[in-house]
CSV table of C-alpha atoms and ligand atoms in Angstrom, one decimal:
chain,number,residue,atom,x,y,z
A,1,UNK,CA,33.7,137.9,95.4
A,2,UNK,CA,37.2,138.9,98.4
A,3,UNK,CA,39.3,138.2,95.0
A,4,UNK,CA,37.6,140.2,92.6
A,5,UNK,CA,36.8,143.8,95.0
A,6,UNK,CA,41.5,142.8,95.5
A,7,UNK,CA,41.6,142.9,91.1
A,8,UNK,CA,39.6,146.0,91.5
A,9,UNK,CA,42.1,147.6,93.7
A,10,UNK,CA,40.1,147.4,97.3
A,11,UNK,CA,42.8,145.8,100.1
A,12,UNK,CA,41.9,143.1,102.3
A,13,UNK,CA,41.9,145.3,105.7
A,14,UNK,CA,39.5,148.2,103.5
A,15,UNK,CA,36.8,145.0,102.9
A,16,UNK,CA,37.4,143.9,106.2
A,17,UNK,CA,36.9,147.1,107.6
A,18,UNK,CA,33.6,148.1,105.8
A,19,UNK,CA,31.9,143.9,106.4
A,20,UNK,CA,32.2,144.2,110.0
A,21,UNK,CA,30.6,147.7,109.8
A,22,UNK,CA,28.4,146.6,108.3
A,23,UNK,CA,27.4,143.9,110.1
A,24,UNK,CA,25.6,146.3,112.3
A,25,UNK,CA,23.6,147.9,110.5
A,26,UNK,CA,21.3,145.2,109.0
A,27,UNK,CA,18.8,145.8,111.0
A,28,UNK,CA,19.1,149.8,109.9
A,29,UNK,CA,18.9,148.6,106.2
A,30,UNK,CA,15.8,146.1,106.1
A,31,UNK,CA,13.7,149.6,106.9
A,32,UNK,CA,14.9,151.3,104.5
A,33,UNK,CA,14.0,148.3,102.0
A,34,UNK,CA,10.3,148.2,103.9
A,35,UNK,CA,10.4,151.8,102.3
A,36,UNK,CA,11.3,151.1,99.6
A,37,UNK,CA,8.7,148.2,99.3
A,38,UNK,CA,6.1,151.1,100.1
A,39,UNK,CA,7.4,153.8,98.1
A,40,UNK,CA,7.3,150.7,95.4
A,41,UNK,CA,3.9,149.7,96.0
A,42,UNK,CA,2.2,153.4,95.6
A,43,UNK,CA,4.4,154.4,92.2
A,44,UNK,CA,2.9,150.6,90.6
A,45,UNK,CA,-0.6,151.8,92.2
A,46,UNK,CA,-0.9,154.7,90.9
A,47,UNK,CA,0.8,153.7,87.3
A,48,UNK,CA,-1.7,151.8,87.1
A,49,UNK,CA,-4.8,153.5,88.3
A,50,UNK,CA,-4.3,156.3,85.7
A,51,UNK,CA,-3.8,153.3,83.6
A,52,UNK,CA,-0.1,154.1,82.0
A,53,UNK,CA,-0.8,152.4,78.4
A,54,UNK,CA,2.4,151.5,75.9
A,55,UNK,CA,1.3,154.9,74.0
A,56,UNK,CA,2.0,156.8,77.0
A,57,UNK,CA,5.7,155.9,75.4
A,58,UNK,CA,4.9,157.6,72.2
A,59,UNK,CA,8.0,160.6,70.8
A,60,UNK,CA,6.2,164.3,70.7
A,61,UNK,CA,6.9,167.3,68.3
A,62,UNK,CA,6.3,170.8,67.6
A,63,UNK,CA,4.0,172.1,70.2
A,64,UNK,CA,3.0,168.7,71.5
A,65,UNK,CA,-0.5,168.8,71.5
A,66,UNK,CA,-2.7,166.3,72.6
A,67,UNK,CA,0.7,164.3,73.5
A,68,UNK,CA,-0.8,161.4,75.9
A,69,UNK,CA,2.4,160.3,78.0
A,70,UNK,CA,2.7,163.5,79.1
A,71,UNK,CA,-0.4,164.3,80.0
A,72,UNK,CA,-0.1,160.9,81.4
A,73,UNK,CA,2.8,160.9,83.6
A,74,UNK,CA,1.1,164.4,85.5
A,75,UNK,CA,-1.3,162.7,86.5
A,76,UNK,CA,1.0,159.5,87.8
A,77,UNK,CA,3.0,162.5,89.9
A,78,UNK,CA,-0.7,164.0,91.1
A,79,UNK,CA,-1.6,160.8,92.4
A,80,UNK,CA,1.9,159.5,94.4
A,81,UNK,CA,2.6,163.1,95.9
A,82,UNK,CA,-1.5,162.7,96.6
A,83,UNK,CA,-2.4,167.1,94.8
A,84,UNK,CA,-4.5,167.9,92.3
A,85,UNK,CA,-2.3,168.9,89.8
A,86,UNK,CA,1.6,168.5,88.4
A,87,UNK,CA,3.9,169.9,85.2
A,88,UNK,CA,6.7,167.0,84.8
A,89,UNK,CA,8.7,168.5,81.4
A,90,UNK,CA,11.4,167.8,79.9
A,91,UNK,CA,11.4,171.5,79.3
A,92,UNK,CA,12.1,172.6,83.3
A,93,UNK,CA,16.3,172.5,82.6
A,94,UNK,CA,17.0,172.0,86.3
A,95,UNK,CA,15.7,172.2,90.3
A,96,UNK,CA,16.5,175.2,90.5
A,97,UNK,CA,14.1,175.9,86.9
A,98,UNK,CA,11.5,174.6,88.2
A,99,UNK,CA,11.7,175.9,91.4
A,100,UNK,CA,11.9,179.4,90.0
A,101,UNK,CA,8.9,178.9,87.5
A,102,UNK,CA,7.2,177.9,90.4
A,103,UNK,CA,8.1,181.5,92.2
A,104,UNK,CA,7.5,183.7,89.8
A,105,UNK,CA,4.5,182.1,88.3
A,106,UNK,CA,2.4,182.9,91.2
A,107,UNK,CA,4.5,186.1,92.9
A,108,UNK,CA,3.3,189.3,91.5
A,109,UNK,CA,4.6,192.8,92.2
A,110,UNK,CA,4.3,194.1,95.5
A,111,UNK,CA,4.7,190.7,97.6
A,112,UNK,CA,6.8,189.1,99.5
A,113,UNK,CA,8.4,185.7,99.4
A,114,UNK,CA,9.7,184.3,103.3
A,115,UNK,CA,11.9,181.4,103.7
A,116,UNK,CA,11.5,180.2,106.7
A,117,UNK,CA,14.2,177.3,106.8
A,118,UNK,CA,16.6,180.3,106.6
A,119,UNK,CA,19.5,180.9,103.2
A,120,UNK,CA,18.0,178.9,100.5
A,121,UNK,CA,19.5,176.3,98.1
A,122,UNK,CA,22.9,178.6,96.5
A,123,UNK,CA,21.7,179.4,92.7
A,124,UNK,CA,18.8,180.5,94.1
A,125,UNK,CA,20.0,183.7,95.7
A,126,UNK,CA,19.9,184.9,92.2
A,127,UNK,CA,16.7,183.4,91.0
A,128,UNK,CA,15.0,186.1,94.1
A,129,UNK,CA,17.3,188.4,93.8
A,130,UNK,CA,19.2,188.4,97.5
A,131,UNK,CA,22.4,188.4,95.2
A,132,UNK,CA,21.1,190.8,93.0
A,133,UNK,CA,20.8,189.4,89.0
A,134,UNK,CA,19.6,190.3,86.1
A,135,UNK,CA,15.8,188.8,85.5
A,136,UNK,CA,15.7,188.2,89.3
A,137,UNK,CA,12.3,188.6,91.6
A,138,UNK,CA,13.5,191.5,92.5
A,139,UNK,CA,13.6,193.2,89.5
A,140,UNK,CA,9.8,192.6,89.1
A,141,UNK,CA,9.5,194.1,93.0
A,142,UNK,CA,8.5,191.4,94.4
A,143,UNK,CA,10.8,191.7,98.2
A,144,UNK,CA,12.2,189.3,100.1
A,145,UNK,CA,12.7,188.0,104.3
A,146,UNK,CA,13.8,185.6,105.7
A,147,UNK,CA,14.0,183.7,109.0
A,148,UNK,CA,16.7,181.4,110.0
A,149,UNK,CA,16.1,178.0,111.9
A,150,UNK,CA,17.1,178.6,115.6
A,151,UNK,CA,20.2,176.9,116.4
A,152,UNK,CA,19.4,173.4,117.3
A,153,UNK,CA,17.7,172.9,113.0
A,154,UNK,CA,14.1,173.8,114.7
A,155,UNK,CA,11.4,176.4,112.9
A,156,UNK,CA,11.9,179.3,114.8
A,157,UNK,CA,8.2,179.7,115.3
A,158,UNK,CA,8.3,183.1,116.9
A,159,UNK,CA,10.7,184.6,114.5
A,160,UNK,CA,7.7,183.5,111.4
A,161,UNK,CA,4.9,184.7,113.6
A,162,UNK,CA,6.5,188.6,112.8
A,163,UNK,CA,7.7,188.1,109.6
A,164,UNK,CA,4.4,187.3,108.3
A,165,UNK,CA,2.9,190.5,107.1
A,166,UNK,CA,0.0,191.9,105.0
A,167,UNK,CA,2.3,191.7,101.5
A,168,UNK,CA,3.6,188.0,102.5
A,169,UNK,CA,2.3,185.5,99.6
A,170,UNK,CA,4.5,182.7,99.9
A,171,UNK,CA,6.3,180.9,102.4
A,172,UNK,CA,9.7,178.6,100.6
A,173,UNK,CA,10.7,176.0,102.9
A,174,UNK,CA,13.7,173.7,102.0
A,175,UNK,CA,13.4,170.3,103.0
A,176,UNK,CA,17.2,169.2,102.5
A,177,UNK,CA,20.6,170.5,104.0
A,178,UNK,CA,21.5,171.7,101.1
A,179,UNK,CA,25.5,171.9,101.2
A,180,UNK,CA,24.8,173.6,105.2
A,181,UNK,CA,25.7,172.4,107.9
A,182,UNK,CA,22.3,172.3,109.9
A,183,UNK,CA,20.0,169.2,109.7
A,184,UNK,CA,18.0,168.0,107.1
A,185,UNK,CA,14.2,169.0,108.1
A,186,UNK,CA,11.4,165.5,108.3
A,187,UNK,CA,8.1,166.0,106.7
A,188,UNK,CA,6.5,165.6,109.7
A,189,UNK,CA,8.7,169.4,111.0
A,190,UNK,CA,7.3,170.8,108.0
A,191,UNK,CA,3.6,169.4,108.2
A,192,UNK,CA,4.0,171.3,111.0
A,193,UNK,CA,5.7,174.5,109.8
A,194,UNK,CA,3.1,175.3,107.1
A,195,UNK,CA,-0.1,174.5,110.2
A,196,UNK,CA,1.4,177.1,111.8
A,197,UNK,CA,2.0,180.0,108.3
A,198,UNK,CA,-1.7,178.8,108.0
A,199,UNK,CA,-3.0,179.2,111.2
A,200,UNK,CA,-1.0,182.8,111.1
A,201,UNK,CA,-2.1,184.0,107.2
A,202,UNK,CA,-4.2,181.4,105.6
A,203,UNK,CA,-4.0,182.1,102.1
A,204,UNK,CA,0.1,181.9,102.2
A,205,UNK,CA,1.2,180.3,99.4
A,206,UNK,CA,3.6,177.6,101.1
A,207,UNK,CA,6.1,175.9,98.5
A,208,UNK,CA,8.4,173.2,99.8
A,209,UNK,CA,11.6,172.2,98.0
A,210,UNK,CA,11.4,169.1,98.1
A,211,UNK,CA,15.0,167.8,96.2
A,212,UNK,CA,16.8,165.0,97.3
A,213,UNK,CA,13.3,164.2,99.7
A,214,UNK,CA,11.5,161.9,97.8
A,215,UNK,CA,10.8,159.0,98.7
A,216,UNK,CA,13.0,158.8,101.7
A,217,UNK,CA,9.9,159.2,104.4
A,218,UNK,CA,7.0,157.2,103.7
A,219,UNK,CA,4.7,161.0,103.1
A,220,UNK,CA,6.0,163.9,101.4
A,221,UNK,CA,5.4,167.6,102.1
A,222,UNK,CA,2.4,167.5,100.1
A,223,UNK,CA,0.4,164.9,102.5
A,224,UNK,CA,0.9,167.6,104.6
A,225,UNK,CA,-0.3,170.9,103.5
A,226,UNK,CA,1.9,172.3,100.8
A,227,UNK,CA,0.6,173.8,98.4
A,228,UNK,CA,3.4,173.9,95.6
A,229,UNK,CA,6.3,171.3,95.8
A,230,UNK,CA,9.0,171.1,93.0
A,231,UNK,CA,11.9,169.3,92.0
A,232,UNK,CA,14.5,167.9,90.3
A,233,UNK,CA,14.6,164.4,87.7
A,234,UNK,CA,18.1,164.3,87.6
A,235,UNK,CA,17.4,163.8,90.9
A,236,UNK,CA,15.9,160.9,93.3
A,237,UNK,CA,12.4,160.8,91.4
A,238,UNK,CA,14.2,160.5,87.8
A,239,UNK,CA,15.2,157.4,89.3
A,240,UNK,CA,19.1,158.0,86.7
A,241,UNK,CA,17.0,157.5,84.1
A,242,UNK,CA,15.3,160.8,83.4
A,243,UNK,CA,17.7,163.2,81.1
A,244,UNK,CA,16.9,166.5,81.9
A,245,UNK,CA,14.1,168.0,83.6
A,246,UNK,CA,12.0,168.9,86.9
A,247,UNK,CA,8.6,168.3,88.1
A,248,UNK,CA,6.0,171.5,90.3
A,249,UNK,CA,3.4,169.2,92.0
A,250,UNK,CA,0.6,171.0,94.2
A,251,UNK,CA,-2.8,173.2,94.1
A,252,UNK,CA,-4.1,173.0,90.9
A,253,UNK,CA,-4.7,176.4,90.9
A,254,UNK,CA,-0.5,177.5,91.4
A,255,UNK,CA,0.6,174.9,89.1
A,256,UNK,CA,-1.4,176.5,86.1
A,257,UNK,CA,0.5,180.1,87.3
A,258,UNK,CA,3.5,178.4,86.6
A,259,UNK,CA,2.8,176.5,83.3
A,260,UNK,CA,2.3,180.0,81.8
A,261,UNK,CA,5.7,181.4,83.7
A,262,UNK,CA,6.8,177.8,81.8
A,263,UNK,CA,6.0,178.5,78.4
A,264,UNK,CA,3.7,181.5,77.9
A,265,UNK,CA,0.4,183.1,79.3
A,266,UNK,CA,-2.3,182.0,76.8
A,267,UNK,CA,-0.9,178.8,76.0
A,268,UNK,CA,0.4,177.1,80.1
A,269,UNK,CA,0.4,173.1,79.9
A,270,UNK,CA,-0.9,173.1,76.6
A,271,UNK,CA,2.4,173.1,74.6
A,272,UNK,CA,5.7,171.6,75.2
A,273,UNK,CA,6.6,168.4,72.9
A,274,UNK,CA,8.4,165.4,75.3
A,275,UNK,CA,11.0,164.4,72.2
A,276,UNK,CA,11.1,161.4,73.2
A,277,UNK,CA,12.4,161.7,77.1
A,278,UNK,CA,8.6,159.8,78.4
A,279,UNK,CA,9.7,156.3,78.2
A,280,UNK,CA,12.8,156.8,80.6
A,281,UNK,CA,10.7,159.4,82.5
A,282,UNK,CA,8.2,156.9,83.7
A,283,UNK,CA,10.5,153.5,84.2
A,284,UNK,CA,12.8,156.6,86.0
A,285,UNK,CA,10.0,157.4,88.4
A,286,UNK,CA,9.0,153.4,88.9
A,287,UNK,CA,12.9,152.9,89.9
A,288,UNK,CA,13.1,155.7,91.5
A,289,UNK,CA,12.4,154.3,95.0
A,290,UNK,CA,14.7,151.7,95.4
A,291,UNK,CA,17.2,154.2,93.5
A,292,UNK,CA,16.9,156.3,96.6
A,293,UNK,CA,16.7,153.1,98.5
A,294,UNK,CA,20.2,152.5,97.2
A,295,UNK,CA,21.4,156.3,97.6
A,296,UNK,CA,20.7,156.3,101.2
A,297,UNK,CA,21.9,152.9,102.2
A,298,UNK,CA,25.2,154.2,101.1
A,299,UNK,CA,24.7,158.0,103.0
A,300,UNK,CA,23.9,155.3,105.9
A,301,UNK,CA,27.7,153.0,105.7
A,302,UNK,CA,29.9,156.2,104.8
A,303,UNK,CA,28.3,157.7,108.4
A,304,UNK,CA,28.9,154.9,109.9
A,305,UNK,CA,32.9,153.5,108.6
A,306,UNK,CA,34.1,157.5,108.8
A,307,UNK,CA,31.8,158.1,112.1
A,308,UNK,CA,34.2,154.4,113.5
A,309,UNK,CA,37.1,156.4,112.0
A,310,UNK,CA,36.3,159.3,114.6
A,311,UNK,CA,35.4,161.7,111.8
A,312,UNK,CA,32.5,164.1,112.4
A,313,UNK,CA,29.7,163.3,110.2
A,314,UNK,CA,26.2,165.1,109.3
A,315,UNK,CA,23.7,162.8,109.8
A,316,UNK,CA,25.7,161.0,112.2
A,317,UNK,CA,25.8,156.9,112.3
A,318,UNK,CA,22.9,156.4,113.8
A,319,UNK,CA,20.0,159.6,113.4
A,320,UNK,CA,17.2,159.7,111.0
A,321,UNK,CA,17.0,160.7,107.8
A,322,UNK,CA,15.2,163.0,105.4
A,323,UNK,CA,17.4,163.9,102.7
A,324,UNK,CA,20.3,161.1,101.1
A,325,UNK,CA,23.2,163.9,101.0
A,326,UNK,CA,26.0,162.6,103.6
A,327,UNK,CA,28.8,165.6,104.8
A,328,UNK,CA,32.2,163.9,106.3
A,329,UNK,CA,35.0,165.6,107.6
A,330,UNK,CA,38.2,165.5,107.0
A,331,UNK,CA,39.5,168.4,108.8
A,332,UNK,CA,42.6,168.6,106.0
A,333,UNK,CA,42.3,169.4,102.2
A,334,UNK,CA,43.9,165.6,101.9
A,335,UNK,CA,41.3,163.9,103.1
A,336,UNK,CA,38.7,165.1,100.6
A,337,UNK,CA,40.9,164.9,98.2
A,338,UNK,CA,41.7,161.4,98.8
A,339,UNK,CA,38.5,160.8,99.4
A,340,UNK,CA,36.3,162.4,95.8
A,341,UNK,CA,39.5,160.2,93.8
A,342,UNK,CA,38.3,156.7,95.5
A,343,UNK,CA,34.9,157.4,94.6
A,344,UNK,CA,35.6,159.0,90.6
A,345,UNK,CA,38.3,155.0,90.6
A,346,UNK,CA,35.1,153.4,91.7
A,347,UNK,CA,32.9,154.8,88.8
A,348,UNK,CA,31.6,152.8,86.1
A,349,UNK,CA,32.2,155.7,83.6
A,350,UNK,CA,35.2,157.7,83.3
A,351,UNK,CA,37.1,156.1,86.3
A,352,UNK,CA,40.4,156.2,84.7
A,353,UNK,CA,40.0,160.1,85.2
A,354,UNK,CA,41.8,162.4,88.2
A,355,UNK,CA,39.8,164.5,89.8
A,356,UNK,CA,41.4,167.5,90.9
A,357,UNK,CA,40.9,170.9,93.4
A,358,UNK,CA,40.1,173.9,90.6
A,359,UNK,CA,38.7,177.6,90.6
A,360,UNK,CA,35.2,177.5,90.0
A,361,UNK,CA,32.8,179.9,88.9
A,362,UNK,CA,30.7,181.4,92.1
A,363,UNK,CA,32.7,178.9,95.0
A,364,UNK,CA,35.2,181.2,96.8
A,365,UNK,CA,37.9,178.2,96.8
A,366,UNK,CA,39.4,175.6,94.7
A,367,UNK,CA,37.1,173.0,94.4
A,368,UNK,CA,37.0,169.5,93.9
A,369,UNK,CA,34.6,166.8,92.4
A,370,UNK,CA,33.8,163.6,91.3
A,371,UNK,CA,31.6,161.9,89.4
A,372,UNK,CA,31.3,158.8,86.6
A,373,UNK,CA,28.1,159.9,85.4
A,374,UNK,CA,25.6,158.5,82.7
A,375,UNK,CA,23.8,161.5,82.7
A,376,UNK,CA,25.8,165.2,82.6
A,377,UNK,CA,25.9,166.8,86.7
A,378,UNK,CA,23.0,164.1,87.9
A,379,UNK,CA,23.7,163.9,91.7
A,380,UNK,CA,21.5,160.9,92.1
A,381,UNK,CA,24.5,158.7,90.8
A,382,UNK,CA,27.0,158.4,93.1
A,383,UNK,CA,29.1,161.7,92.9
A,384,UNK,CA,30.9,163.7,95.3
A,385,UNK,CA,32.2,167.1,95.8
A,386,UNK,CA,34.5,169.3,98.9
A,387,UNK,CA,35.0,172.6,98.7
A,388,UNK,CA,39.0,173.2,99.5
A,389,UNK,CA,38.1,175.0,102.8
A,390,UNK,CA,38.0,174.5,106.5
A,391,UNK,CA,36.6,172.3,107.8
A,392,UNK,CA,37.5,170.3,104.7
A,393,UNK,CA,34.4,168.7,104.4
A,394,UNK,CA,33.3,166.6,101.8
A,395,UNK,CA,30.0,165.8,100.6
A,396,UNK,CA,29.0,162.9,98.4
A,397,UNK,CA,25.1,161.5,97.4
A,398,UNK,CA,23.9,159.5,95.4
A,399,UNK,CA,24.4,155.7,94.5
A,400,UNK,CA,22.1,153.8,91.3
A,401,UNK,CA,22.6,150.7,93.4
A,402,UNK,CA,23.3,149.8,96.3
A,403,UNK,CA,27.2,147.8,95.1
A,404,UNK,CA,27.7,150.5,92.9
A,405,UNK,CA,27.3,152.8,96.3
A,406,UNK,CA,29.6,149.9,98.7
A,407,UNK,CA,32.7,150.2,95.8
A,408,UNK,CA,32.4,154.1,95.7
A,409,UNK,CA,32.3,154.1,99.9
A,410,UNK,CA,35.4,150.9,100.0
A,411,UNK,CA,37.0,152.7,97.6
A,412,UNK,CA,37.4,155.7,99.3
A,413,UNK,CA,38.7,154.6,102.0
A,414,UNK,CA,41.2,152.8,100.0
A,415,UNK,CA,42.7,156.2,98.9
A,416,UNK,CA,43.0,157.0,102.9
A,417,UNK,CA,44.8,154.3,103.8
A,418,UNK,CA,47.4,154.5,101.0
A,419,UNK,CA,48.1,157.5,101.5
A,420,UNK,CA,48.5,156.7,105.4
A,421,UNK,CA,45.6,159.5,106.4
A,422,UNK,CA,43.8,156.7,108.3
A,423,UNK,CA,45.1,153.7,109.8
A,424,UNK,CA,43.1,150.2,109.9
B,501,PLP,C1,20.0,170.7,93.6
B,501,PLP,C2,18.8,171.8,94.6
B,501,PLP,C3,18.3,172.7,94.0
B,501,PLP,C4,18.8,173.1,93.0
B,501,PLP,O1,18.7,172.1,91.5
B,501,PLP,P1,19.8,172.3,90.0
B,501,PLP,O2,18.9,171.2,89.0
B,501,PLP,O3,20.6,171.7,90.9
B,501,PLP,O4,19.1,173.5,89.6
B,501,PLP,C5,17.3,173.2,95.0
B,501,PLP,N1,18.1,173.2,96.4
B,501,PLP,C6,18.0,172.2,96.7
B,501,PLP,C7,17.8,171.4,97.9
B,501,PLP,C8,18.7,171.3,96.0
B,501,PLP,O5,19.4,169.9,96.3
């Protein structure tokens, strides 16, 4: 084993350092495996209850009427997430699109959307119109209000109470920290916030952005009162196999409204051919609990490696996890660059290319991105990126298998070690 690591560029010092860290993670990893087992059973149970058959993998074209594979998969999602209804489609192009459709389908002119977990994910700023944008909710007369999380990352219940008014139609909660430094919200915290919102105004639609959160815990936001929940299939629930797609689950009425926005009024969920992607959607969802577990192990391993070397890591090496994202603050640009070069060099695809910081649309500094993925932009696959600005933090996530996540992190350490940025 060590010889093969050596041939792949991991020197004995780096390997030994990694092994030393791993010795102390056995109990954590056992707990993650148990979570994967529970969620795996949940998915298999749903597939059995919904009578998934080989027929479901057939393709459909054109209008896609009576697509049994698509309709059964939606039953499977509804069953796993314990909701009345689900929309799981290749026509939902990404996570942002799933969220946008859920919002636009359920909000009408004069309504207000209230975010109670602070500023939403960057791409939603233009959907909502926080940054003026063509076709935003703001252009359709939907107003927006926001209550930030408290400095300790918890919900500001007093602020929420004050912000809810007669126009408040929907509340949005983002589970994952995204690319912010606040802690990720646990499902039980989200449940408390939803209960509170409902106690103030029972008919508010509570929607959760569940990106990066699926299968990290034994329960999901829809188990604690979320009326709607959305996410991307090139993150956790696609299991690395879905080549595109997004999902929206929740109360029937609200999912229907989203479907009328996704396609058209009148047609709703009845149309939408599956174009041959159904097998990958099913198989990816089947694998998702163990893929998520692999990504979690990678995140925890990285947190412990870099914490031991004296860097600030978010979340830290010991805290509970509610999503799969890990941030490491290097304090210097060279650290971010070396880390990303390591992740790239460990990839199964495009390992021979060298990532470099570059100007990117939508960013106010150069950004470096590392990914060698089978599916473009798939962030359930091992990937890392960092803006080249203080505090020079790198965000990384994913890993379809634990051995790959481990190799990626060892390779990142190797690059930092070779550059003399860390001493072992
Ligand atoms: C990734 C992500 C999104 C957007 O998903 P895309 O597929 O990139 O459009 C939204 N919210 C959160 C928290 C995310 O992590």
